[in-house]
Coordinates of C-alpha atoms in Angstrom, one line a residue:
M1 CA 0.0 0.0 0.0
S2 CA 1.2 3.5 -0.8
G3 CA 2.3 5.9 2.0
S4 CA -0.6 8.2 1.3
G5 CA -3.1 5.3 1.3
T6 CA -1.6 4.1 4.7
I7 CA -2.1 7.6 6.2
F8 CA -5.6 7.7 4.8
T9 CA -6.4 4.3 6.2
Q10 CA -5.0 5.1 9.5
T11 CA -6.9 8.4 9.7
L12 CA -10.2 6.5 9.0
V13 CA -9.5 3.9 11.7
L14 CA -8.7 6.6 14.3
L15 CA -11.8 8.6 13.3
A16 CA -13.9 5.4 13.5
G17 CA -12.4 4.6 17.0
A18 CA -13.3 7.9 18.3
V19 CA -16.8 7.8 17.0
V20 CA -17.4 4.4 18.4
A21 CA -15.6 4.7 21.8
A22 CA -16.5 8.3 23.0
P23 CA -20.4 7.8 22.9
I24 CA -20.1 4.3 24.6
F25 CA -17.9 5.6 27.4
R26 CA -19.9 8.8 27.9
L27 CA -23.1 6.6 28.1
L28 CA -21.4 4.6 30.8
G29 CA -20.7 7.7 32.7
L30 CA -16.8 7.2 32.3
G31 CA -16.2 10.4 30.1
T32 CA -14.9 10.7 26.7
I33 CA -11.4 10.9 27.6
L34 CA -11.3 7.3 28.8
G35 CA -13.1 6.4 25.6
Y36 CA -10.3 7.9 23.4
L37 CA -7.7 6.3 25.6
A38 CA -9.4 2.9 25.2
A39 CA -9.8 3.3 21.4
G40 CA -6.0 4.2 21.3
V41 CA -5.0 1.0 23.2
V42 CA -7.3 -1.2 21.0
I43 CA -6.2 0.4 17.7
G44 CA -2.6 0.5 18.5
P45 CA -1.1 -2.0 20.9
V46 CA -3.9 -4.6 20.6
M47 CA -4.8 -4.6 16.9
Q48 CA -1.6 -3.0 15.6
E49 CA -3.7 -0.9 13.1
V50 CA -1.6 2.2 13.8
T51 CA 2.1 1.5 14.6
D52 CA 3.7 4.9 14.4
A53 CA 2.3 6.2 17.7
E54 CA 5.1 8.6 18.3
E55 CA 4.4 10.5 15.0
V56 CA 0.7 10.7 15.8
L57 CA 1.4 12.0 19.3
H58 CA 3.8 14.6 18.0
F59 CA 1.1 15.9 15.6
A60 CA -1.7 15.5 18.3
E61 CA 0.2 17.9 20.7
F62 CA -1.2 20.6 18.6
G63 CA -4.5 19.9 20.5
I64 CA -2.7 21.1 23.7
V65 CA -1.5 24.2 21.8
F66 CA -5.0 25.0 20.8
L67 CA -6.3 24.2 24.3
L68 CA -3.8 26.7 25.9
F69 CA -4.8 29.4 23.4
V70 CA -8.5 29.0 24.3
I71 CA -7.5 29.1 27.9
G72 CA -5.6 32.4 27.4
L73 CA -8.6 33.9 25.6
E74 CA -10.8 32.9 28.7
L75 CA -8.2 34.1 31.2
K76 CA -7.5 37.9 30.5
P77 CA -4.5 39.6 32.0
S78 CA -6.5 41.0 34.9
R79 CA -7.7 37.6 35.9
L80 CA -4.1 36.3 35.6
W81 CA -2.9 39.1 38.1
Q82 CA -5.7 38.2 40.5
M83 CA -4.3 34.5 40.4
R84 CA -0.8 35.5 40.9
S85 CA -0.6 34.2 44.5
D86 CA -1.7 30.7 43.3
V87 CA 0.5 30.7 40.1
F88 CA 3.6 31.9 41.7
G89 CA 3.2 30.7 45.2
L90 CA 1.2 27.5 45.3
G91 CA 2.6 26.5 41.8
P92 CA 6.3 26.6 42.7
A93 CA 5.7 24.9 46.1
Q94 CA 3.8 22.1 44.5
V95 CA 6.4 21.4 41.8
I96 CA 9.5 21.7 44.2
I97 CA 8.0 19.6 47.1
A98 CA 6.3 17.0 44.9
G99 CA 9.5 16.9 42.7
L100 CA 11.8 16.2 45.7
A101 CA 9.5 13.7 47.2
L102 CA 9.2 11.7 44.0
T103 CA 13.0 12.0 43.4
G104 CA 13.4 10.2 46.7
L105 CA 11.0 7.5 45.6
A106 CA 12.8 7.1 42.3
M107 CA 16.1 6.7 44.0
A108 CA 14.7 4.2 46.6
A109 CA 13.2 2.2 43.7
G110 CA 16.7 2.1 41.9
L111 CA 15.3 3.5 38.7
A112 CA 18.4 5.7 38.1
H113 CA 21.3 7.6 39.7
W114 CA 20.6 10.8 41.5
Q115 CA 20.7 13.0 38.3
G116 CA 18.3 10.7 36.5
A117 CA 16.0 10.4 39.6
L118 CA 16.0 14.3 39.8
V119 CA 14.6 14.3 36.2
I120 CA 12.1 11.5 37.1
G121 CA 10.9 13.2 40.3
F122 CA 10.3 16.6 38.7
G123 CA 8.9 15.1 35.5
L124 CA 6.3 13.1 37.4
S125 CA 5.4 16.3 39.4
L126 CA 3.9 17.9 36.3
S127 CA 0.2 17.1 35.7
S128 CA -1.7 16.9 32.4
T129 CA -3.2 20.1 31.4
A130 CA -5.2 18.4 28.6
F131 CA -6.8 15.9 30.9
A132 CA -7.4 18.2 33.8
V133 CA -8.9 21.1 31.8
Q134 CA -11.1 18.7 29.8
I135 CA -12.5 17.2 33.0
L136 CA -13.1 20.7 34.5
N137 CA -14.8 21.8 31.3
D138 CA -17.0 18.7 31.1
N139 CA -18.1 19.2 34.7
G140 CA -18.6 23.0 34.2
D141 CA -16.1 23.6 37.0
L142 CA -13.4 25.7 35.3
N143 CA -14.7 28.9 36.7
S144 CA -15.2 27.6 40.2
K145 CA -12.8 28.4 43.1
Y146 CA -11.2 25.0 43.0
G147 CA -11.1 25.0 39.2
Q148 CA -9.3 28.3 39.2
R149 CA -6.7 27.2 41.8
A150 CA -6.3 23.9 39.9
F151 CA -5.6 25.8 36.7
S152 CA -3.1 28.0 38.5
L153 CA -1.1 24.9 39.4
L154 CA -1.3 23.7 35.9
L155 CA -0.2 27.2 34.5
F156 CA 2.9 27.1 36.6
Q157 CA 3.7 23.6 35.7
D158 CA 3.5 24.7 32.1
L159 CA 5.9 27.5 32.9
A160 CA 8.3 25.1 34.7
I161 CA 9.0 23.0 31.7
V162 CA 11.4 25.6 30.4
P163 CA 13.8 25.5 33.4
L164 CA 13.4 21.7 33.8
L165 CA 14.6 21.2 30.2
A166 CA 17.5 23.4 30.9
L167 CA 18.1 21.4 34.0
V168 CA 18.4 18.2 31.9
S169 CA 20.9 19.9 29.7
I170 CA 22.9 20.9 32.7
L171 CA 22.7 17.5 34.4
G172 CA 23.6 15.7 31.1
K173 CA 26.5 17.9 30.0
G174 CA 27.9 19.8 33.0
V175 CA 27.2 23.2 34.4
D176 CA 30.4 24.8 33.1
E177 CA 29.5 23.9 29.5
T178 CA 25.9 24.9 29.5
G179 CA 25.8 27.7 32.0
P180 CA 26.3 30.7 29.6
S181 CA 24.2 29.1 26.8
A182 CA 21.4 28.6 29.3
L183 CA 21.6 32.2 30.6
T184 CA 21.5 33.4 26.9
G185 CA 18.6 31.2 26.1
L186 CA 16.7 32.6 29.1
V187 CA 17.5 36.2 28.0
V188 CA 16.2 35.3 24.5
A189 CA 13.1 33.7 25.9
V190 CA 12.2 36.7 28.0
A191 CA 12.8 39.0 25.0
A192 CA 10.6 36.8 22.9
V193 CA 7.8 37.0 25.4
G194 CA 8.1 40.7 25.5
V195 CA 7.9 41.0 21.7
M196 CA 4.8 38.8 21.6
I197 CA 3.1 41.0 24.3
I198 CA 3.8 44.1 22.3
A199 CA 2.6 42.4 19.0
G200 CA -0.6 41.2 20.7
R201 CA -1.5 44.6 22.3
Y202 CA -0.8 46.8 19.2
L203 CA -0.9 44.6 16.1
L204 CA -3.4 41.7 16.4
T205 CA -6.6 43.7 17.0
P206 CA -6.1 46.1 14.0
L207 CA -5.2 43.0 11.9
F208 CA -8.6 41.4 12.8
Q209 CA -10.5 44.7 12.1
V210 CA -9.1 44.6 8.6
I211 CA -9.9 41.0 8.1
A212 CA -13.4 41.5 9.4
R213 CA -14.1 44.1 7.0
T214 CA -13.6 41.8 4.2
G215 CA -16.5 39.6 5.4
A216 CA -14.6 36.4 4.2
R217 CA -15.3 33.7 7.0
E218 CA -12.5 31.5 5.7
V219 CA -9.9 34.2 5.9
M220 CA -10.9 34.9 9.6
I221 CA -10.4 31.2 10.3
A222 CA -7.0 31.1 8.5
T223 CA -5.9 34.2 10.5
A224 CA -6.8 32.6 13.8
L225 CA -4.9 29.5 12.8
L226 CA -1.9 31.6 11.6
I227 CA -1.8 33.4 15.0
V228 CA -2.0 30.3 17.1
L229 CA 0.5 28.1 15.1
G230 CA 2.7 31.2 14.5
S231 CA 3.0 32.2 18.1
A232 CA 3.6 28.5 19.1
A233 CA 6.4 28.1 16.5
A234 CA 8.0 31.5 17.6
M235 CA 8.1 30.4 21.3
Q236 CA 9.5 27.0 20.3
A237 CA 12.2 28.6 18.3
V238 CA 13.5 30.3 21.4
G239 CA 13.3 27.3 23.7
L240 CA 9.8 27.8 25.2
S241 CA 7.0 25.3 24.7
M242 CA 4.6 25.7 21.9
A243 CA 1.7 25.7 24.3
M244 CA 3.1 28.5 26.2
G245 CA 3.3 30.6 22.9
A246 CA -0.3 29.9 22.2
F247 CA -1.3 30.8 25.7
L248 CA 0.4 34.2 25.4
A249 CA -1.3 34.9 22.1
G250 CA -4.7 34.0 23.6
L251 CA -3.9 36.1 26.7
M252 CA -3.1 39.1 24.6
L253 CA -6.4 38.7 22.6
A254 CA -8.5 38.1 25.8
E255 CA -9.6 41.8 26.0
S256 CA -10.2 41.9 22.1
S257 CA -13.6 42.4 20.6
Y258 CA -12.9 39.4 18.4
R259 CA -12.4 37.1 21.3
H260 CA -15.5 35.0 21.0
E261 CA -15.3 34.7 17.3
L262 CA -11.7 33.4 17.6
E263 CA -12.8 30.9 20.3
A264 CA -15.5 29.7 18.1
D265 CA -13.2 29.3 15.1
I266 CA -10.5 27.5 17.1
E267 CA -12.9 25.3 19.0
P268 CA -13.4 22.6 16.4
F269 CA -9.7 22.2 15.8
R270 CA -9.1 22.1 19.5
G271 CA -11.7 19.4 20.2
L272 CA -10.6 17.1 17.3
L273 CA -6.9 17.4 18.0
L274 CA -7.3 16.9 21.8
A275 CA -9.3 13.7 21.0
L276 CA -6.4 12.7 18.8
F277 CA -3.9 13.4 21.7
F278 CA -5.8 11.2 24.0
M279 CA -5.9 8.5 21.5
A280 CA -2.2 8.8 20.8
V281 CA -1.5 8.4 24.4
G282 CA -3.3 5.1 24.2
L283 CA -1.4 4.2 21.0
S284 CA 1.9 4.9 22.7
L285 CA 1.3 2.4 25.6
D286 CA 3.9 -0.3 25.3
I287 CA 2.2 -3.6 26.1
H288 CA 5.5 -5.5 26.3
V289 CA 6.9 -3.1 28.9
L290 CA 3.6 -3.3 30.8
W291 CA 3.7 -7.1 30.8
S292 CA 7.4 -7.4 31.8
Q293 CA 7.2 -4.9 34.6
I294 CA 3.5 -5.5 35.6
G295 CA 4.3 -6.0 39.3
F296 CA 6.4 -2.9 39.6
I297 CA 3.9 -0.8 37.6
V298 CA 0.9 -2.0 39.6
L299 CA 2.7 -0.9 42.8
A300 CA 4.4 2.3 41.3
V301 CA 1.3 4.0 39.8
P302 CA -0.8 4.1 43.0
V303 CA 2.0 5.1 45.2
F304 CA 3.2 7.8 43.0
M305 CA -0.4 9.2 42.6
I306 CA -1.2 9.0 46.3
V307 CA 2.1 10.8 47.2
K308 CA 1.5 13.5 44.7
G309 CA -2.1 13.9 45.5
G310 CA -1.4 14.0 49.2
I311 CA 1.2 16.8 48.7
I312 CA -1.3 18.8 46.6
Y313 CA -4.0 18.3 49.2
L314 CA -1.8 19.5 52.1
L315 CA -0.6 22.5 50.2
C316 CA -4.0 23.5 49.1
R317 CA -5.2 23.3 52.7
L318 CA -2.3 25.4 53.9
M319 CA -3.1 28.1 51.2
G320 CA -6.8 28.3 52.6
S321 CA -8.7 25.9 50.5
P322 CA -11.6 24.2 52.2
H323 CA -11.4 20.4 52.6
N324 CA -13.6 19.7 49.6
D325 CA -11.9 21.9 47.3
A326 CA -8.4 20.5 48.3
M327 CA -9.9 16.9 47.7
R328 CA -11.1 17.8 44.3
I329 CA -7.9 19.4 43.3
A330 CA -5.9 16.4 44.7
F331 CA -7.9 13.9 42.9
L332 CA -7.7 16.1 39.7
L333 CA -4.0 16.6 39.4
P334 CA -2.3 13.4 40.7
Q335 CA -1.3 12.0 37.2
G336 CA 1.7 12.6 35.2
G337 CA 1.5 15.0 32.3
E338 CA 2.2 15.2 28.6
F339 CA 5.3 17.4 29.3
G340 CA 6.6 14.4 31.2
F341 CA 6.9 12.5 27.9
V342 CA 9.1 15.4 26.5
L343 CA 11.2 15.6 29.6
F344 CA 11.8 11.8 29.8
T345 CA 12.6 11.6 26.0
T346 CA 15.1 14.5 26.4
A347 CA 16.7 12.9 29.4
M348 CA 17.1 9.7 27.6
A349 CA 18.8 11.6 24.6
A350 CA 21.0 13.3 27.2
G351 CA 22.1 9.9 28.7
L352 CA 20.3 10.5 32.0
L353 CA 17.8 7.7 31.6
S354 CA 18.0 4.3 29.8
S355 CA 15.5 3.6 27.0
A356 CA 14.0 0.9 29.2
T357 CA 13.5 3.3 32.1
A358 CA 12.0 5.9 29.7
S359 CA 9.5 3.5 28.3
L360 CA 8.6 2.4 31.9
L361 CA 8.0 5.9 33.0
I362 CA 5.9 6.7 29.9
A363 CA 3.8 3.6 30.7
I364 CA 3.3 4.9 34.2
V365 CA 2.4 8.4 33.2
T366 CA -0.1 7.0 30.7
L367 CA -1.7 4.7 33.2
S368 CA -1.9 7.5 35.7
M369 CA -3.7 9.6 33.0
A370 CA -6.1 6.8 32.4
L371 CA -7.0 6.6 36.1
T372 CA -7.6 10.4 36.5
P373 CA -11.1 10.5 35.2
L374 CA -12.0 7.7 37.4
G375 CA -10.4 9.5 40.4
A376 CA -12.2 12.7 39.6
A377 CA -15.5 10.8 39.5
L378 CA -14.6 9.1 42.7
S379 CA -13.8 12.4 44.5
R380 CA -17.3 13.7 43.6
K381 CA -18.9 10.6 45.2
L382 CA -16.8 11.0 48.3
L383 CA -18.0 14.5 49.0
T384 CA -21.2 14.7 51.0
V385 CA -21.9 18.4 50.7
E386 CA -23.6 20.1 47.8
R387 CA -21.5 21.0 44.7
E388 CA -20.1 24.5 44.9
E389 CA -22.0 27.2 42.9
L390 CA -20.0 28.6 40.0
E391 CA -18.6 32.1 40.3
E392 CA -19.9 34.3 37.5
D393 CA -17.4 36.4 35.5
F394 CA -19.2 39.8 35.1
R395 CA -16.4 41.2 32.9
G396 CA -17.0 39.1 29.9
A397 CA -18.7 35.8 28.9
G398 CA -20.9 34.4 31.5
A399 CA -22.6 37.8 32.5
D400 CA -26.3 38.0 33.6
V401 CA -27.4 39.1 30.1
L402 CA -26.2 37.9 26.6
M403 CA -27.2 40.6 24.2
I404 CA -27.1 39.6 20.5
G405 CA -27.1 42.7 18.3
F406 CA -25.9 46.3 19.3
S407 CA -27.7 48.8 17.1
R408 CA -29.5 51.9 18.6
F409 CA -32.1 49.7 20.3
G410 CA -29.4 47.6 22.0
Q411 CA -27.4 50.6 23.1
I412 CA -30.3 52.1 24.9
T413 CA -31.1 48.7 26.6
A414 CA -27.5 48.3 27.6
Q415 CA -27.6 51.7 29.3
I416 CA -30.5 50.6 31.5
L417 CA -28.8 47.4 32.4
L418 CA -25.5 48.8 33.2
A419 CA -27.1 51.5 35.3
G420 CA -28.9 48.8 37.2
G421 CA -25.5 47.2 38.2
R422 CA -25.7 44.3 35.6
D423 CA -23.0 43.4 33.3
V424 CA -23.7 42.5 29.7
T425 CA -21.9 40.3 27.2
V426 CA -22.7 41.9 23.8
I427 CA -21.9 40.2 20.4
D428 CA -22.4 41.9 17.1
D429 CA -21.2 41.0 13.5
S430 CA -20.4 44.6 12.4
A431 CA -16.7 45.5 12.6
D432 CA -17.5 49.3 12.3
R433 CA -20.2 49.1 15.1
I434 CA -17.7 47.3 17.3
R435 CA -15.0 49.9 16.8
Q436 CA -17.5 52.7 17.6
A437 CA -18.9 51.0 20.6
A438 CA -15.5 50.2 22.0
S439 CA -14.5 53.9 21.6
F440 CA -17.3 54.7 24.1
G441 CA -16.3 52.1 26.6
F442 CA -18.7 49.2 25.7
R443 CA -17.6 45.7 26.1
I444 CA -18.6 44.3 22.8
Y445 CA -17.4 41.2 20.9
F446 CA -17.2 40.2 17.3
G447 CA -19.5 37.2 16.5
D448 CA -22.3 35.8 14.4
G449 CA -25.3 35.1 16.7
T450 CA -26.7 32.6 14.2
R451 CA -23.9 30.0 15.0
K452 CA -24.2 27.7 17.9
D453 CA -20.5 27.6 18.6
V454 CA -20.4 31.4 18.9
L455 CA -23.3 31.4 21.3
L456 CA -21.5 28.8 23.4
A457 CA -18.3 30.8 23.4
S458 CA -20.2 33.9 24.4
G459 CA -21.5 32.2 27.5
I460 CA -25.1 31.4 26.6
E461 CA -25.2 28.6 29.1
K462 CA -24.3 30.9 32.0
A463 CA -26.5 33.9 31.0
K464 CA -29.7 34.3 33.0
I465 CA -31.4 36.1 30.0
V466 CA -30.6 36.2 26.3
A467 CA -31.7 39.4 24.5
V468 CA -32.0 39.0 20.8
L469 CA -31.9 42.7 19.6
T470 CA -31.0 42.2 15.9
Q471 CA -32.5 44.6 13.3
K472 CA -33.6 42.3 10.6
R473 CA -36.7 40.1 11.3
E474 CA -35.3 37.0 9.4
I475 CA -32.1 37.1 11.6
T476 CA -33.9 37.4 14.8
D477 CA -36.2 34.5 13.8
K478 CA -33.1 32.4 12.9
I479 CA -31.4 33.2 16.2
V480 CA -34.6 32.5 18.3
D481 CA -35.1 29.2 16.5
L482 CA -31.6 28.1 17.1
I483 CA -31.8 29.0 20.8
R484 CA -35.0 27.2 21.3
S485 CA -33.8 24.2 19.7
E486 CA -30.3 24.0 21.2
F487 CA -30.8 25.8 24.5
P488 CA -34.5 25.2 25.5
N489 CA -34.0 26.4 29.0
A490 CA -32.8 29.9 28.0
R491 CA -34.9 32.8 28.9
L492 CA -35.4 34.7 25.7
F493 CA -36.2 38.4 25.4
A494 CA -36.4 39.7 21.8
R495 CA -36.8 43.0 19.8
S496 CA -39.8 42.7 17.5
Y497 CA -40.0 44.4 14.0
D498 CA -43.8 44.8 13.9
R499 CA -47.1 43.5 15.1
I500 CA -47.0 40.4 13.0
H501 CA -43.5 39.7 14.1
T502 CA -44.6 39.9 17.7
L503 CA -47.2 37.3 17.2
S504 CA -44.7 35.1 15.5
L505 CA -42.2 35.5 18.3
R506 CA -44.9 34.7 20.9
E507 CA -45.7 31.5 19.0
R508 CA -42.0 30.5 19.1
G509 CA -42.0 30.8 23.0
V510 CA -40.2 34.1 23.5
E511 CA -40.7 35.2 27.2
Y512 CA -40.9 38.8 26.4
E513 CA -40.8 40.8 23.2
L514 CA -41.2 44.5 22.4
R515 CA -41.9 46.2 19.1
E516 CA -39.1 48.7 18.3
T517 CA -41.5 51.6 17.6
L518 CA -44.3 51.0 20.3
G519 CA -42.7 52.7 23.2
S520 CA -41.4 55.7 21.2
G521 CA -44.7 56.1 19.3
L522 CA -46.8 56.2 22.5
I523 CA -44.4 58.7 24.2
F524 CA -44.4 60.8 21.1
G525 CA -48.2 61.0 21.0
R526 CA -48.5 61.7 24.7
K527 CA -46.0 64.6 24.3
T528 CA -48.0 65.9 21.4
L529 CA -51.3 65.9 23.4
E530 CA -49.4 67.9 26.2
A531 CA -48.1 70.4 23.7
L532 CA -51.8 70.8 22.5
G533 CA -52.8 71.9 26.1
M534 CA -53.9 68.5 27.6
G535 CA -53.0 68.0 31.3
L536 CA -50.1 65.4 32.1
A537 CA -52.4 63.0 34.0
E538 CA -55.0 62.9 31.3
A539 CA -52.4 62.4 28.6
E540 CA -50.8 59.6 30.6
A541 CA -54.1 57.9 31.2
I542 CA -54.7 57.9 27.4
E543 CA -51.3 56.4 26.9
D544 CA -51.9 53.7 29.4
D545 CA -55.3 52.9 27.8
I546 CA -53.8 52.6 24.3
R547 CA -51.1 50.3 25.6
K548 CA -53.7 48.1 27.5
R549 CA -55.8 47.9 24.3
D550 CA -52.8 47.0 22.2
E551 CA -52.0 44.1 24.5
E552 CA -55.6 42.8 24.6
R553 CA -55.8 43.1 20.9
L554 CA -52.6 41.1 20.5
L555 CA -54.2 38.4 22.6
L556 CA -57.2 38.3 20.5
Q557 CA -55.2 38.2 17.3
A558 CA -53.1 35.2 18.6
A559 CA -56.3 33.3 19.3
E560 CA -58.5 34.4 16.3
G561 CA -56.3 35.7 13.7
L562 CA -54.9 39.0 12.5
A563 CA -58.3 40.6 11.7
A564 CA -59.5 40.2 15.3
G565 CA -59.8 43.2 17.7
R566 CA -60.4 45.8 15.1
H567 CA -63.2 47.2 17.3
M568 CA -60.6 48.2 19.9
L569 CA -58.9 50.6 17.6
H570 CA -59.6 54.4 17.9
N571 CA -60.3 55.6 14.4
R572 CA -61.9 58.5 12.7
P573 CA -62.4 57.6 8.9
V574 CA -61.7 60.5 6.6
K575 CA -62.7 60.7 3.0
P576 CA -60.9 63.6 1.3
E577 CA -62.2 64.9 -2.0
P578 CA -59.9 64.1 -4.9
L579 CA -58.3 66.9 -6.8
I580 CA -59.8 65.7 -10.1
K581 CA -63.2 64.3 -10.3
P582 CA -63.1 60.9 -11.7
K583 CA -65.0 60.3 -15.0
H584 CA -66.6 57.1 -13.8
P585 CA -67.7 56.5 -10.2
S586 CA -66.0 53.6 -8.3
P587 CA -67.9 50.5 -7.4
N588 CA -68.2 51.6 -3.8
E589 CA -69.7 54.9 -4.9
E590 CA -72.2 53.2 -7.3
A591 CA -73.4 51.0 -4.5
A592 CA -73.7 54.0 -2.3
M593 CA -75.7 55.8 -4.9
R594 CA -78.0 52.9 -5.5
A595 CA -78.6 52.7 -1.8
Q596 CA -79.3 56.4 -1.6
D597 CA -81.9 56.1 -4.6
K598 CA -83.6 53.2 -2.7
A599 CA -83.7 55.2 0.5
Q600 CA -85.2 58.2 -1.3
E601 CA -87.9 55.9 -3.1
A602 CA -88.8 54.5 0.3
A603 CA -89.1 57.9 1.8
D604 CA -91.2 59.1 -1.0

């Protein structure tokens, strides 16, 4: 079979495995991650359908890159600053203490000399960002207190991979040879981060404004991919991890108006590549190593996870976490991480670990990953108190109100909501309107409200009310139908185009609607009466009566048809004389004339 045919066949096999395994494991309550892992084990080590697991894993690591970019978009620099005590306090404490404890265990087990044991210990102290964040997302806990603290630990662990890789070089070659080059690399890395921050602040948003004006959706997607992969490649070139580069790019775009559109564009790639990553972990499992070292592995995996989890629990408690939160974090982060694969492989190349030891460690990390979803599920069952309420983020997605459309109607509505102390997430698909609104201090994001992925990225599942305030009736109907179909529990408020549209929206189950001209027309009429000399109280009473009649008429029309309720209208028919007398009377005039003649005859 040709090379391209083999790649195509293996791709089909991997897709089939994901499609079959993920729903089954989700149905069993075990989560999709375990499903992907199981599919990878069956396809690779068992059936030998995909043999080049290392190449698949290398490509699938882009899933982690996209994941970190999305996390950066969600985080915002202000939120990162608020998390600084956890990132730079709890994070280093966990890595150092767990690393030293696991180094001692590695030396006691005779896995390597002290230099290799040091790499093993600190490599195992790193947890899997992909597994942990996926579990937090699945459970809706990423914005909870324990979710934010767990993410802080993961973030520092991702940062720690840089000095750990430098440590491997130092231990493998000697301090004297690598000291200057390591210092130079550190300076270059810091400079690269600074350049990326400046570029993200001053170049990326104007770039997206230009792209958005073109209206070409595929160009926007291509731009998003270019930024993610380009930033990842740039950071890798200076010795940092690709995931860290993508995270920085996302962080710089977290305050951008195009944040939600970017998240929606990247989400399909992130989900697919992460699924491939989990399957690749299963593919990389060496059955022969497992079988030959089964006794050691059965003992080593639970011991390593218990020690690491125990240290995380104690540190979280010391940092003020309640018992339940500390338990959740300890059960969420006891596994080895994907960066452990990189560290162990690098250590093997540097002569610090043998190939057999590296394979054994990769098997241990893989099994610890496989056990993590079960541990997370077990932690929920062990907790006796109610699940913690999620903290709402009133600065962006997840606000009380998700407003779709920000024309004049939406701007006035937003003023009322903001004056009432409520934060609003606003999405609109007009680049010019976004730029104008941003200049006045509104928090508005670029996005298409007719797309489900954009609604999800904008926080529709967290919003208490969804306000559809688009200008065109057909667009409003499309959004309302989508929300009613995909998010049936959402409370829907909508801007109505006219009376017929109001009736249509009520049939669709909209909780509240308002015709865009009703209120302004009533106020205008009342003010005109006042200007003509009518008293304020009498004019307001007339306005209230018209409003009441209008609602009663709508109820009649909904039940009996559009022609119902005409008797409730105030009207005074006027028949103006035409400027030119018609040569022939109209049919109505003929009928009136005949009736008049008959009446005259009867009178006579």
